[in-house]
Amino acid sequence: QVQLVESGGGSVQAGGSLRLSCVVSGYNFANSCMGWFRQAPGKEREEVAGIARGFEDPYYADSVKGRFTISQDNAQKQLFLQMNTLEPEDTAMYYCAATRKKYYGNYVCGPNSGFAYWGQGTQVTVSS
C-alpha cells in the first residue's frame, strides 16, 4: 500500500521560506514521477514541481520557477520542496503525489504524467 505523508507547512510572511517534506512508503521510486501540487480555495489544483530519479530535467510551473526547488532522497524515500521568496499567491494546500505509470528516457514529470497516489496535504499560508 502506497502512503505519502507531507509535513513542513505553516504560516510565513511574504519573502520567507518553507521546506515541505513527504515521506513515502510502499512505493518504488525507479522510473516514476513524483510531484508537488497545490490547491487554493476556489482554484483548480495545479502541479508546481515534478521530478523523477535519473531524469535530468525537473518540471516547474512558471509561477514558481527560480523560487521553488524539488528534490528527493531515494535512500530515505522522501520528497522535498524548498520554497523561497514566498508570495501571498503561494497560499494553498500542498500535496505530494506519485505516478503509478513508469517512464523511460529523459521524461519531464509535468501535469499529465498520471499522478495516482496522493498525500493528505499540508497547508501553506503566506501573509503580506
PDB file of N, CA and C in Angstrom, residues 2 18 21 23 31 33 36 41 43 48 51 60 63 65 71-72 74 79 82 88 91 98 103 106 120 123 128:
ATOM      1  N   VAL A   2       0.648   2.110  -0.975  1.00  0.00           N
ATOM      2  CA  VAL A   2       1.433   3.339  -1.093  1.00  0.00           C
ATOM      3  C   VAL A   2       0.890   4.382  -0.129  1.00  0.00           C
ATOM      4  N   LEU A  18       9.931  28.161   3.301  1.00  0.00           N
ATOM      5  CA  LEU A  18       9.471  26.942   3.944  1.00  0.00           C
ATOM      6  C   LEU A  18      10.034  25.761   3.176  1.00  0.00           C
ATOM      7  N   SER A  21       8.236  18.456   3.248  1.00  0.00           N
ATOM      8  CA  SER A  21       8.769  17.097   3.149  1.00  0.00           C
ATOM      9  C   SER A  21       7.625  16.123   2.932  1.00  0.00           C
ATOM     10  N   VAL A  23       7.169  11.905   3.204  1.00  0.00           N
ATOM     11  CA  VAL A  23       7.711  10.576   3.465  1.00  0.00           C
ATOM     12  C   VAL A  23       6.872   9.555   2.700  1.00  0.00           C
ATOM     13  N   ASN A  31      12.055   5.019 -12.100  1.00  0.00           N
ATOM     14  CA  ASN A  31      11.325   5.386 -13.310  1.00  0.00           C
ATOM     15  C   ASN A  31       9.917   5.890 -13.043  1.00  0.00           C
ATOM     16  N   CYS A  33       7.453   9.218 -11.566  1.00  0.00           N
ATOM     17  CA  CYS A  33       7.391  10.644 -11.295  1.00  0.00           C
ATOM     18  C   CYS A  33       6.839  10.892  -9.898  1.00  0.00           C
ATOM     19  N   TRP A  36       4.840  17.805  -6.534  1.00  0.00           N
ATOM     20  CA  TRP A  36       4.115  18.619  -5.559  1.00  0.00           C
ATOM     21  C   TRP A  36       3.027  19.391  -6.305  1.00  0.00           C
ATOM     22  N   PRO A  41      -8.234  27.857  -2.276  1.00  0.00           N
ATOM     23  CA  PRO A  41      -9.711  27.889  -2.271  1.00  0.00           C
ATOM     24  C   PRO A  41     -10.250  28.521  -3.545  1.00  0.00           C
ATOM     25  N   LYS A  43      -9.844  27.563  -6.540  1.00  0.00           N
ATOM     26  CA  LYS A  43      -8.981  27.388  -7.711  1.00  0.00           C
ATOM     27  C   LYS A  43      -8.759  25.907  -7.983  1.00  0.00           C
ATOM     28  N   VAL A  48       3.065  22.178  -9.138  1.00  0.00           N
ATOM     29  CA  VAL A  48       4.094  23.204  -9.045  1.00  0.00           C
ATOM     30  C   VAL A  48       5.477  22.661  -9.373  1.00  0.00           C
ATOM     31  N   ILE A  51       9.495  15.555 -10.445  1.00  0.00           N
ATOM     32  CA  ILE A  51      10.848  15.035 -10.576  1.00  0.00           C
ATOM     33  C   ILE A  51      10.802  13.527 -10.675  1.00  0.00           C
ATOM     34  N   TYR A  60       8.770  22.571 -13.430  1.00  0.00           N
ATOM     35  CA  TYR A  60       8.328  23.638 -12.545  1.00  0.00           C
ATOM     36  C   TYR A  60       7.246  24.450 -13.254  1.00  0.00           C
ATOM     37  N   SER A  63       4.999  29.943 -12.448  1.00  0.00           N
ATOM     38  CA  SER A  63       4.799  30.832 -11.304  1.00  0.00           C
ATOM     39  C   SER A  63       5.805  30.589 -10.168  1.00  0.00           C
ATOM     40  N   LYS A  65       9.103  29.077 -10.854  1.00  0.00           N
ATOM     41  CA  LYS A  65      10.471  28.932 -11.364  1.00  0.00           C
ATOM     42  C   LYS A  65      11.393  29.961 -10.737  1.00  0.00           C
ATOM     43  N   SER A  71      13.361  18.170  -4.799  1.00  0.00           N
ATOM     44  CA  SER A  71      14.446  17.200  -4.693  1.00  0.00           C
ATOM     45  C   SER A  71      13.913  15.941  -4.023  1.00  0.00           C
ATOM     46  N   GLN A  72      14.682  14.869  -4.150  1.00  0.00           N
ATOM     47  CA  GLN A  72      14.260  13.637  -3.487  1.00  0.00           C
ATOM     48  C   GLN A  72      15.464  12.903  -2.924  1.00  0.00           C
ATOM     49  N   ASN A  74      16.327   9.275  -2.341  1.00  0.00           N
ATOM     50  CA  ASN A  74      15.837   7.939  -2.647  1.00  0.00           C
ATOM     51  C   ASN A  74      16.121   6.947  -1.529  1.00  0.00           C
ATOM     52  N   LEU A  79      10.542  13.090  -0.427  1.00  0.00           N
ATOM     53  CA  LEU A  79      10.466  14.117  -1.444  1.00  0.00           C
ATOM     54  C   LEU A  79      10.419  15.456  -0.733  1.00  0.00           C
ATOM     55  N   GLN A  82      11.677  22.920  -1.503  1.00  0.00           N
ATOM     56  CA  GLN A  82      12.213  24.121  -0.882  1.00  0.00           C
ATOM     57  C   GLN A  82      11.543  25.319  -1.530  1.00  0.00           C
ATOM     58  N   PRO A  88       2.108  35.928  -1.218  1.00  0.00           N
ATOM     59  CA  PRO A  88       0.745  35.595  -0.772  1.00  0.00           C
ATOM     60  C   PRO A  88       0.017  34.674  -1.759  1.00  0.00           C
ATOM     61  N   THR A  91      -0.185  30.853  -1.187  1.00  0.00           N
ATOM     62  CA  THR A  91      -1.044  30.284  -0.158  1.00  0.00           C
ATOM     63  C   THR A  91      -1.946  29.211  -0.743  1.00  0.00           C
ATOM     64  N   ALA A  98       2.475  10.865  -6.532  1.00  0.00           N
ATOM     65  CA  ALA A  98       3.353   9.952  -7.255  1.00  0.00           C
ATOM     66  C   ALA A  98       2.561   9.240  -8.344  1.00  0.00           C
ATOM     67  N   TYR A 103       8.167   5.664 -16.447  1.00  0.00           N
ATOM     68  CA  TYR A 103       8.639   6.445 -17.578  1.00  0.00           C
ATOM     69  C   TYR A 103      10.100   6.120 -17.852  1.00  0.00           C
ATOM     70  N   ASN A 106      14.515  10.729 -20.942  1.00  0.00           N
ATOM     71  CA  ASN A 106      14.549  11.969 -20.168  1.00  0.00           C
ATOM     72  C   ASN A 106      13.163  12.589 -20.116  1.00  0.00           C
ATOM     73  N   GLN A 120      -2.180  13.631   2.170  1.00  0.00           N
ATOM     74  CA  GLN A 120      -3.345  14.311   2.736  1.00  0.00           C
ATOM     75  C   GLN A 120      -3.213  15.823   2.684  1.00  0.00           C
ATOM     76  N   GLN A 123      -0.830  22.634   4.810  1.00  0.00           N
ATOM     77  CA  GLN A 123      -1.258  23.996   4.495  1.00  0.00           C
ATOM     78  C   GLN A 123      -0.077  24.964   4.542  1.00  0.00           C
ATOM     79  N   SER A 128       0.985  39.040   3.657  1.00  0.00           N
ATOM     80  CA  SER A 128       1.690  40.183   3.053  1.00  0.00           C
ATOM     81  C   SER A 128       2.140  41.163   4.122  1.00  0.00           C
TER      82      SER A 128
END
